[in-house]
Structures are given as C-alpha cells and as structure tokens.
Amino acid sequence: MNVLVTGGAGYIGGHMVLALRDAGHNPVVFDNLSTGFRWSVPEGVPLVVGDVGDHELVLRTLQSHQIDAIAHFAAKLVVPESVADPLGYYLNNTVKSRTLMAAAVAAGVEKFVFSSTAAVYGNASDKPLGEDAPLAPLSPYGSSKQLTEVMLRDVAAAHGMRYVTLRYFNVAGADPALRHGQCTENATHLIKVAIQTALGLRPHMEIFGTDYPTPDGTCIRDYIHVTDLIAAHVLALEHLDRGGESMVVNCGYGHGYSVSEVIETVRKVSGKPVEARFGSRRPGDPVTIVADSGRIRSRLGWEPRLDDLATIVEHSLRWESMLRERNLKL
Ligand SMILES: NC(=O)c1ccc[n+]([C@@H]2O[C@H](COP(=O)([O-])OP(=O)(O)OC[C@H]3O[C@@H](n4cnc5c(N)ncnc54)[C@H](O)[C@@H]3O)[C@@H](O)[C@H]2O)c1
Ligand SMILES: O=c1ccn([C@@H]2O[C@H](COP(=O)(O)OP(=O)(O)O[C@H]3O[C@H](CO)[C@@H](O)[C@H](O)[C@H]3O)[C@@H](O)[C@H]2O)c(=O)[nH]1
C-alpha cells in the first residue's frame, strides 16, 4: 500500500513510517514540521512539507503518490495548552482534519486510520474503559479529537470510506533498535520529563496533584509502548485492505500506574535520583484512565510484546541518552 502518513516527522508517526517500511508498504510523509523534524524522516521516504489544512497540496500529494490509505497523526496534543488555546486546537485538530478528509474523498482514498485519544473519555470510573463508555472530554484537546472521530464516521458512511479510529492511552518508549524516539521540544509528558530529570537536564520535576482519590494520591494512566501501538496501526491498515469494516479501538494494556510509581520506576531503571516536588493539580487532568483492550485483541489479533513499564522506561532512557550524546537539544 502507498500510505500518506500525516505527522510522520513526529514521534508516533515516525514509528509508523519505520513499521510500514518494515512491513513492505510505501509511506509518504506529510508534515508541517511544527513539532516534527525533517532529519527524523528516513532517507528514501518522500517528505511533503505542508499543512493538512492546505486542500490543494493534500489533494495533489494524494494523486501524485497514488495514495491507497491515510494514517492521520498530525495534531497538537498538549492537554494544558489546549485549555489555554481552544481555538488553536479546534482549528488544527478538527477543522484541518475536515480539509484532509475532503481531499481524501476528492481523491477517492477509501482507507483511513485515525489517531484519537483516551482523552475523549474524561473522568470515568476506576474500571477499565471500553470503547462504548460515555465520551465526556475534560479538555479542548479531547473534544477536538472527539469531533474529528464523529466527522470521520459520517464522512466514511457517506463516501464509501472505511476507517479504524485508534484511541491511544499514554504512549511512551522508543524503537528498541533506537531508530526513532520522542524528540518533542520542551516536553511535558511524564516519562520523558522524569527521565530528563534523572539525566540532570532538569534540576527537579513536579508531581501535578497528590490529593486525587487513588491509593497514593497521584493520577493513574495506562502506558503503552510506541512499538506495540504502531503494530496495531499496521494491523488496522491490513484489516481495511482485506475489506474489513470500520471500527473504534482502544490502545492500552489494561493496567495503570500512578505518577509516583512511574517516577519510582525511572529511579530504579536509571539508578539515578529524581527530585519530584509536590505541586497542585494540572487543569484538564482526569484521575484514572485505563483501557479495556479486549476489542483490539479480538478483532485485530493484536498481541502486545513490550507490556512492561520498566522496559518502556529503559527504551526511553536509552533514546534520551543517545540524543544527549549526539548533542541534540530536544
Ligand atoms: N503522545 C501521546 O501520548 C499521545 C496519546 C494519544 C494520542 N496521541 C496522538 O498521536 C498523534 C501523534 O502524536 P505525537 O506524540 O507523535 O506528537 P508529535 O508532536 O511528535 O507529532 C505530531 C506531528 O504532526 C505534525 N503536525 C501538527 N499539525 C500539523 C498540521 N496542521 N499539518 C501538518 N503536520 C502537522 C507535527 O509537525 C508533528 O510532526 C497525535 O494525533 C496525537 O493526538 C498521542
Ligand atoms: O511533569 C509532569 C508531567 C505529567 N505529570 C502527570 O502525569 C500524568 C500523565 O501526564 P502526561 O504524560 O502529560 O499525559 P496525559 O496528560 O495523560 O496525556 C497523554 O495521554 C493522553 C491519553 O491518555 C493523550 O491523549 C495525550 O495526547 C497525551 O499527552 C498526569 O497525571 C500529569 O498530571 C506530572 O505529575 N508531572
């Protein structure tokens, strides 16, 4: 398949590019490089620098590369930033996704894989969340993705498109062969922040809220290794290619760790101290989000291979250390 990977110069999309090549498909990266990096696109993979909101350029790219499927990763994704700038998030994540879908319809692209998020669920109970749980996002980021999910469902029904929407829980880790990893500048994600603190790149870090109704008072998340997550995307594309029906699936392991447990794991794996100060709650944070991952396992045959927090931390640590050795200030 010729696959347009929007956001393919970013963290998760970059792993998709590698996995598509490994599986014998042809990725084409479409990215505006707002948070992605030109150098992260492997040699030989076409890179179109542009915005998914540019209808003409997207359409031309779909046609000239004879694209069979779109994997749509391009988005802004920092929860507190979305609380401060909802209009920016609805524009980039929702309005521009509409433009992308319109170009897909115009070019006759029939297969679409979409990066959604567990942030669409909001504050659920402490039970693992199934896909049919009520959607009640707590942040404009989550709402921007929910709206796009709805739009994709309706566009697909009207225009003979089939899709898989993947709701990611918390993604972390790096390619085990260190071909790619998280490069976000001024990172806000917990595991990356804790590792940067262990490596002495930050003097200390903050735990956002210690008074949540959880056993140790800190929020609980379901951390999934990026390599397992991307394996699910390749399965999703191949499912669509076989004529499989549209679906929404959760991507998580089905068990969660608290913020304090994650920081403790970073201390153990790195053998370094991590100074973590207690701070106040961060706006838009749900208490607990853990996936019920039964559907993706049964319908796509997905079997995680790296379901272990220490392994996730170890791969992230190796990647971060390599960035430092190469003096890449990310
Ligand atoms: N990282 C996580 O834990 C997580 C969790 C749930 C969902 N997601 C979703 O996964 C996807 C990828 O996230 P990531 O962690 O790789 O982030 P990232 O910032 O590394 O990658 C996003 C990429 O999209 C590009 N981009 C953004 N807006 C664009 C636009 N309008 N046009 C063209 N390119 C654009 C950026 O330059 C970047 O390369 C996003 O859709 C995000 O919502 C991520
Ligand atoms: O310096 C930090 C960073 C984070 N946290 C906490 O750690 C948890 C995880 O935070 P973070 O790594 O920022 O991820 P989330 O806010 O849970 O969001 C991620 O996971 C969501 C799915 O669950 C995705 O939708 C988002 O795109 C992705 O950023 C939260 O309780 C944060 O308050 C801290 O205490 N200190």
Coordinates of C-alpha atoms and ligand atoms in Angstrom, one line a residue:
M1 CA 0.0 0.0 0.0
N2 CA 1.0 3.6 -0.6
V3 CA 0.2 5.3 2.7
L4 CA 0.2 9.0 3.4
V5 CA 1.4 9.5 7.0
T6 CA 0.4 12.9 8.2
G7 CA 2.5 13.9 11.2
G8 CA 5.1 11.4 10.0
A9 CA 8.0 13.6 11.1
G10 CA 6.8 13.4 14.7
Y11 CA 7.2 10.9 17.5
I12 CA 4.4 8.3 16.8
G13 CA 4.0 8.9 13.1
G14 CA 7.8 8.5 12.7
H15 CA 7.5 5.0 14.2
M16 CA 4.7 4.3 11.7
V17 CA 7.0 5.2 8.8
L18 CA 9.5 2.6 10.1
A19 CA 6.9 -0.1 10.6
L20 CA 5.3 0.5 7.2
R21 CA 8.7 0.1 5.5
D22 CA 9.4 -3.0 7.7
A23 CA 6.1 -4.5 6.5
G24 CA 6.8 -3.8 2.8
H25 CA 4.5 -0.8 2.3
N26 CA 5.4 2.7 0.9
P27 CA 5.0 5.6 3.4
V28 CA 4.8 9.2 2.2
V29 CA 5.2 11.7 5.0
F30 CA 3.1 14.9 5.0
D31 CA 4.1 17.3 7.9
N32 CA 4.3 21.0 8.5
L33 CA 7.3 20.4 10.9
S34 CA 5.6 22.5 13.6
T35 CA 6.7 19.9 16.2
G36 CA 8.3 17.3 13.9
F37 CA 11.8 17.2 12.5
R38 CA 13.0 16.8 8.9
W39 CA 16.0 14.8 10.0
S40 CA 13.7 12.1 11.5
V41 CA 12.3 11.1 8.1
P42 CA 14.4 8.2 6.9
E43 CA 16.3 8.6 3.6
G44 CA 14.3 7.4 0.6
V45 CA 10.9 8.2 2.2
P46 CA 9.2 11.2 0.4
L47 CA 8.6 14.1 2.7
V48 CA 6.0 16.8 1.7
V49 CA 6.4 19.8 3.9
G50 CA 2.9 21.3 4.2
D51 CA -0.2 21.7 6.3
V52 CA -3.1 19.3 6.4
G53 CA -5.3 22.4 6.1
D54 CA -3.9 23.0 2.6
H55 CA -6.6 21.3 0.5
E56 CA -4.8 21.8 -2.9
L57 CA -1.5 20.5 -1.6
V58 CA -3.0 17.5 0.1
L59 CA -5.1 16.6 -3.0
R60 CA -2.1 16.9 -5.3
T61 CA 0.0 14.7 -3.0
L62 CA -2.7 12.0 -2.8
Q63 CA -2.9 12.0 -6.5
S64 CA 0.7 12.2 -7.4
H65 CA 1.7 9.4 -5.0
Q66 CA -1.3 7.3 -5.8
I67 CA -2.2 7.0 -2.1
D68 CA -4.2 4.0 -1.1
A69 CA -4.6 4.8 2.6
I70 CA -4.2 7.7 5.0
A71 CA -2.8 7.4 8.5
H72 CA -3.6 10.7 10.2
F73 CA -1.3 11.5 13.1
A74 CA -0.8 15.3 12.6
A75 CA -2.2 17.2 15.6
K76 CA -1.4 19.4 18.6
L77 CA -1.6 17.3 21.7
V78 CA -0.6 19.1 24.9
V79 CA -3.7 19.0 27.2
P80 CA -2.9 22.2 29.3
E81 CA -2.0 24.1 26.1
S82 CA -5.4 23.2 24.7
V83 CA -7.1 24.5 27.8
A84 CA -5.3 27.9 27.2
D85 CA -5.8 27.9 23.4
P86 CA -9.0 26.0 22.5
L87 CA -9.4 27.9 19.2
G88 CA -5.9 26.8 18.1
Y89 CA -6.7 23.2 19.0
Y90 CA -10.1 23.1 17.2
L91 CA -8.5 24.7 14.1
N92 CA -5.5 22.4 13.9
N93 CA -7.1 19.1 15.0
T94 CA -10.7 19.4 13.9
V95 CA -11.1 22.0 11.1
K96 CA -7.9 20.9 9.3
S97 CA -8.9 17.2 9.6
R98 CA -12.1 18.2 7.8
T99 CA -9.9 19.6 5.0
L100 CA -7.8 16.4 4.9
M101 CA -11.0 14.2 4.7
A102 CA -12.4 16.4 1.9
A103 CA -9.2 15.9 -0.1
A104 CA -9.4 12.1 0.6
V105 CA -12.9 12.0 -0.7
A106 CA -12.0 14.0 -3.8
A107 CA -9.0 11.7 -4.5
G108 CA -11.1 8.5 -3.8
V109 CA -9.0 7.3 -0.9
E110 CA -11.0 4.6 0.8
K111 CA -8.9 3.6 3.9
F112 CA -8.3 5.9 6.8
V113 CA -6.6 5.3 10.1
F114 CA -7.0 8.0 12.7
S115 CA -5.0 8.8 15.9
S116 CA -7.5 9.5 18.6
T117 CA -7.0 9.5 22.3
A118 CA -8.2 8.3 25.7
A119 CA -8.8 11.9 26.5
V120 CA -12.2 11.6 24.8
Y121 CA -13.4 9.7 27.8
G122 CA -12.9 12.3 30.5
N123 CA -13.2 11.3 34.2
A124 CA -14.5 7.8 34.1
S125 CA -14.9 5.3 36.9
D126 CA -11.8 3.4 38.0
K127 CA -12.8 0.4 35.9
P128 CA -11.0 -0.2 32.6
L129 CA -12.8 1.8 29.9
G130 CA -14.5 0.0 27.0
E131 CA -15.0 1.8 23.6
D132 CA -18.7 2.2 24.4
A133 CA -18.1 4.1 27.6
P134 CA -19.7 7.6 27.5
L135 CA -17.5 10.3 25.9
A136 CA -17.0 13.4 28.1
P137 CA -13.7 15.0 27.4
L138 CA -12.3 17.3 30.1
S139 CA -10.1 19.3 27.7
P140 CA -10.5 21.1 24.3
Y141 CA -7.8 18.6 23.1
G142 CA -10.1 15.7 23.9
S143 CA -13.1 17.5 22.4
S144 CA -11.1 18.3 19.2
K145 CA -10.4 14.6 18.7
Q146 CA -14.0 13.5 19.6
L147 CA -15.4 15.9 17.0
T148 CA -13.0 14.5 14.4
E149 CA -14.0 11.0 15.3
V150 CA -17.6 11.9 14.6
M151 CA -16.8 13.6 11.4
L152 CA -14.8 10.6 10.2
R153 CA -17.7 8.3 11.0
D154 CA -20.1 10.4 9.0
V155 CA -17.8 11.1 6.0
A156 CA -17.0 7.4 5.8
A157 CA -20.6 6.4 5.8
A158 CA -21.4 8.9 3.0
H159 CA -18.5 8.4 0.8
G160 CA -17.6 4.6 0.8
M161 CA -14.6 5.1 3.0
R162 CA -13.6 2.6 5.8
Y163 CA -11.7 3.6 8.9
V164 CA -10.1 2.5 12.1
T165 CA -10.0 5.0 14.9
L166 CA -7.4 4.2 17.5
R167 CA -7.8 5.7 20.9
Y168 CA -4.3 5.8 22.4
F169 CA -3.8 5.7 26.1
N170 CA -0.4 7.1 27.2
V171 CA 2.2 6.4 24.7
A172 CA 5.9 6.2 25.7
G173 CA 9.1 4.2 24.9
A174 CA 11.2 4.3 21.8
D175 CA 12.0 1.9 18.9
P176 CA 14.0 -0.9 20.5
A177 CA 16.7 -0.5 17.8
L178 CA 16.8 3.3 18.6
R179 CA 15.9 4.3 15.0
H180 CA 13.4 6.7 16.4
G181 CA 12.0 8.1 19.7
Q182 CA 10.4 11.1 21.3
C183 CA 12.0 14.4 20.3
T184 CA 9.5 16.9 21.4
E185 CA 11.0 20.2 22.5
N186 CA 10.0 21.4 26.0
A187 CA 8.4 18.0 26.6
T188 CA 5.5 17.8 29.0
H189 CA 5.0 14.0 29.0
L190 CA 5.6 12.4 32.4
I191 CA 8.1 9.7 31.4
K192 CA 10.2 12.0 29.3
V193 CA 10.2 14.7 32.0
A194 CA 11.2 12.2 34.7
I195 CA 14.0 10.8 32.5
Q196 CA 15.3 14.2 31.7
T197 CA 15.3 14.9 35.5
A198 CA 17.2 11.6 36.1
L199 CA 19.8 12.7 33.4
G200 CA 20.3 16.0 35.1
L201 CA 18.7 18.0 32.3
R202 CA 16.2 19.4 34.6
P203 CA 17.0 20.2 38.3
H204 CA 13.7 18.8 39.5
M205 CA 10.2 18.0 38.4
E206 CA 6.8 18.5 39.7
I207 CA 4.0 16.0 40.5
F208 CA 0.8 17.6 39.5
G209 CA -1.6 16.8 42.3
T210 CA -1.2 14.5 45.3
D211 CA -4.7 14.6 46.6
Y212 CA -6.5 12.5 44.0
P213 CA -8.8 9.6 45.1
T214 CA -6.2 7.0 44.2
P215 CA -4.1 4.8 46.6
D216 CA -1.1 7.2 46.6
G217 CA -3.0 10.3 45.7
T218 CA -1.5 10.7 42.2
C219 CA -3.2 10.2 38.8
I220 CA -3.2 6.8 37.2
R221 CA -2.5 6.1 33.4
D222 CA -2.2 3.1 31.1
Y223 CA 1.3 3.5 29.5
I224 CA 1.7 1.7 26.1
H225 CA 5.0 1.2 24.3
V226 CA 5.0 3.0 21.0
T227 CA 6.2 -0.1 19.1
D228 CA 3.2 -2.1 20.3
L229 CA 0.9 0.9 19.5
I230 CA 2.3 1.1 15.9
A231 CA 1.9 -2.7 15.4
A232 CA -1.8 -2.1 16.0
H233 CA -1.8 0.5 13.2
V234 CA -0.3 -1.8 10.7
L235 CA -2.8 -4.5 11.7
A236 CA -5.6 -1.9 11.3
L237 CA -4.5 -0.9 7.8
E238 CA -4.2 -4.5 6.7
H239 CA -7.7 -5.2 8.1
L240 CA -9.0 -2.4 6.0
D241 CA -7.1 -3.6 3.0
R242 CA -8.8 -7.0 3.3
G243 CA -12.2 -5.2 3.1
G244 CA -12.7 -5.2 6.9
E245 CA -15.3 -3.0 8.5
S246 CA -14.8 0.3 10.3
M247 CA -14.2 0.3 14.0
V248 CA -13.0 2.2 17.0
V249 CA -10.5 0.5 19.2
N250 CA -8.7 1.3 22.5
C251 CA -4.9 1.0 22.5
G252 CA -3.7 0.3 26.0
Y253 CA -2.6 -2.7 28.0
G254 CA -5.4 -2.7 30.5
H255 CA -3.5 -1.8 33.7
G256 CA -2.4 1.5 35.1
Y257 CA 0.4 3.1 37.1
S258 CA 0.3 6.2 39.3
V259 CA 2.6 9.2 38.7
S260 CA 4.6 8.3 41.8
E261 CA 5.0 4.7 40.6
V262 CA 6.3 5.9 37.2
I263 CA 8.8 8.2 38.9
E264 CA 10.0 5.4 41.1
T265 CA 10.5 3.1 38.1
V266 CA 12.6 5.8 36.4
R267 CA 14.7 6.0 39.6
K268 CA 15.2 2.2 39.6
V269 CA 15.9 1.8 35.9
S270 CA 18.3 4.7 35.7
G271 CA 19.9 4.2 39.0
K272 CA 19.7 8.0 39.5
P273 CA 17.8 10.2 41.9
V274 CA 14.8 12.1 40.5
E275 CA 13.8 15.1 42.7
A276 CA 10.0 15.2 42.4
R277 CA 8.3 18.1 44.2
F278 CA 4.6 18.0 45.1
G279 CA 2.6 20.6 43.1
S280 CA -1.0 21.5 42.6
R281 CA -3.4 19.7 40.1
R282 CA -3.0 20.5 36.4
P283 CA -6.1 21.7 34.6
G284 CA -7.8 19.1 32.4
D285 CA -6.3 16.0 34.1
P286 CA -8.6 13.0 34.6
V287 CA -7.9 11.0 37.8
T288 CA -7.6 7.5 36.3
I289 CA -7.6 6.3 32.7
V290 CA -7.1 2.6 32.0
A291 CA -8.1 0.8 28.8
D292 CA -10.2 -2.3 28.4
S293 CA -8.3 -3.6 25.4
G294 CA -10.4 -6.7 24.6
R295 CA -11.8 -5.4 21.3
I296 CA -8.4 -4.7 19.7
R297 CA -7.1 -8.0 20.8
S298 CA -10.1 -10.0 19.5
R299 CA -10.9 -8.0 16.3
L300 CA -7.4 -7.2 15.1
G301 CA -5.5 -10.1 16.7
W302 CA -3.2 -7.6 18.4
E303 CA -0.8 -9.1 20.9
P304 CA 1.4 -6.7 22.8
R305 CA 5.1 -7.6 23.1
L306 CA 6.5 -4.9 25.3
D307 CA 3.9 -4.7 28.1
D308 CA 6.3 -3.8 30.9
L309 CA 6.8 -0.4 32.5
A310 CA 10.5 -0.9 33.2
T311 CA 11.1 -1.9 29.5
I312 CA 9.2 1.3 28.3
V313 CA 11.3 3.4 30.7
E314 CA 14.5 1.6 29.7
H315 CA 13.9 2.2 25.9
S316 CA 13.0 5.9 26.6
L317 CA 16.1 6.3 28.7
R318 CA 18.4 4.8 26.0
W319 CA 16.9 7.1 23.4
E320 CA 17.2 10.2 25.6
S321 CA 20.8 9.3 26.4
M322 CA 21.6 8.9 22.7
L323 CA 20.0 12.4 22.0
R324 CA 22.4 13.8 24.6
E325 CA 25.4 12.0 23.2
R326 CA 24.7 13.5 19.8
N327 CA 24.1 16.9 21.5
L328 CA 20.6 17.2 20.1
K329 CA 18.9 19.7 22.3
L330 CA 15.4 18.3 22.3
Ligands
LIG1 N1 1.9 11.1 22.6 C1 0.8 10.6 23.2 O1 0.9 10.1 24.4 C2 -0.5 10.5 22.5 C3 -1.6 10.0 23.2 C4 -2.8 9.9 22.5 C5 -2.9 10.4 21.2 N2 -1.8 10.9 20.6 C6 -2.0 11.3 19.2 O2 -0.9 10.8 18.4 C7 -0.6 11.7 17.3 C8 0.8 11.9 17.2 O3 1.3 12.5 18.4 P1 2.9 12.5 18.7 O4 3.1 12.2 20.1 O5 3.7 11.8 17.7 O6 3.2 14.1 18.5 P2 4.3 14.9 17.7 O7 4.1 16.4 18.1 O8 5.6 14.3 17.9 O9 3.8 14.7 16.2 C9 2.8 15.4 15.6 C10 3.3 15.7 14.2 O10 2.2 16.4 13.4 C11 2.8 17.5 12.7 N3 1.7 18.4 12.6 C12 0.9 19.0 13.5 N4 0.0 19.8 13.0 C13 0.1 19.7 11.6 C14 -0.6 20.2 10.5 N5 -1.7 21.0 10.7 N6 -0.2 19.9 9.3 C15 0.8 19.0 9.1 N7 1.5 18.5 10.1 C16 1.2 18.8 11.4 C17 3.9 18.0 13.6 O11 4.9 18.8 13.0 C18 4.5 16.7 14.1 O12 5.5 16.1 13.3 C19 -1.5 12.9 17.6 O13 -2.6 12.9 16.7 C20 -1.9 12.8 19.0 O14 -3.1 13.5 19.3 C21 -0.6 11.0 21.2
LIG2 O1 5.9 16.9 34.8 C1 4.8 16.2 34.9 C2 4.2 15.6 33.8 C3 3.0 14.9 34.0 N1 2.5 14.7 35.2 C4 1.3 13.9 35.4 O2 1.5 12.7 34.8 C5 0.2 12.2 34.2 C6 0.4 11.9 32.7 O3 0.6 13.2 32.1 P1 1.2 13.3 30.6 O4 2.3 12.4 30.4 O5 1.3 14.8 30.3 O6 0.0 12.7 29.7 P2 -1.6 13.0 29.7 O7 -1.9 14.3 30.2 O8 -2.2 11.8 30.5 O9 -1.9 12.9 28.2 C7 -1.3 12.0 27.3 O10 -2.1 10.8 27.3 C8 -3.4 11.1 26.7 C9 -4.2 9.8 26.7 O11 -4.4 9.3 28.0 C10 -3.3 11.7 25.3 O12 -4.5 12.0 24.8 C11 -2.4 12.9 25.3 O13 -2.2 13.3 24.0 C12 -1.1 12.6 26.0 O14 -0.4 13.8 26.1 C13 -0.8 13.3 34.5 O15 -1.5 12.9 35.7 C14 0.0 14.5 34.8 O16 -0.6 15.4 35.7 C15 3.2 15.2 36.4 O17 2.8 15.0 37.5 N2 4.3 15.9 36.2

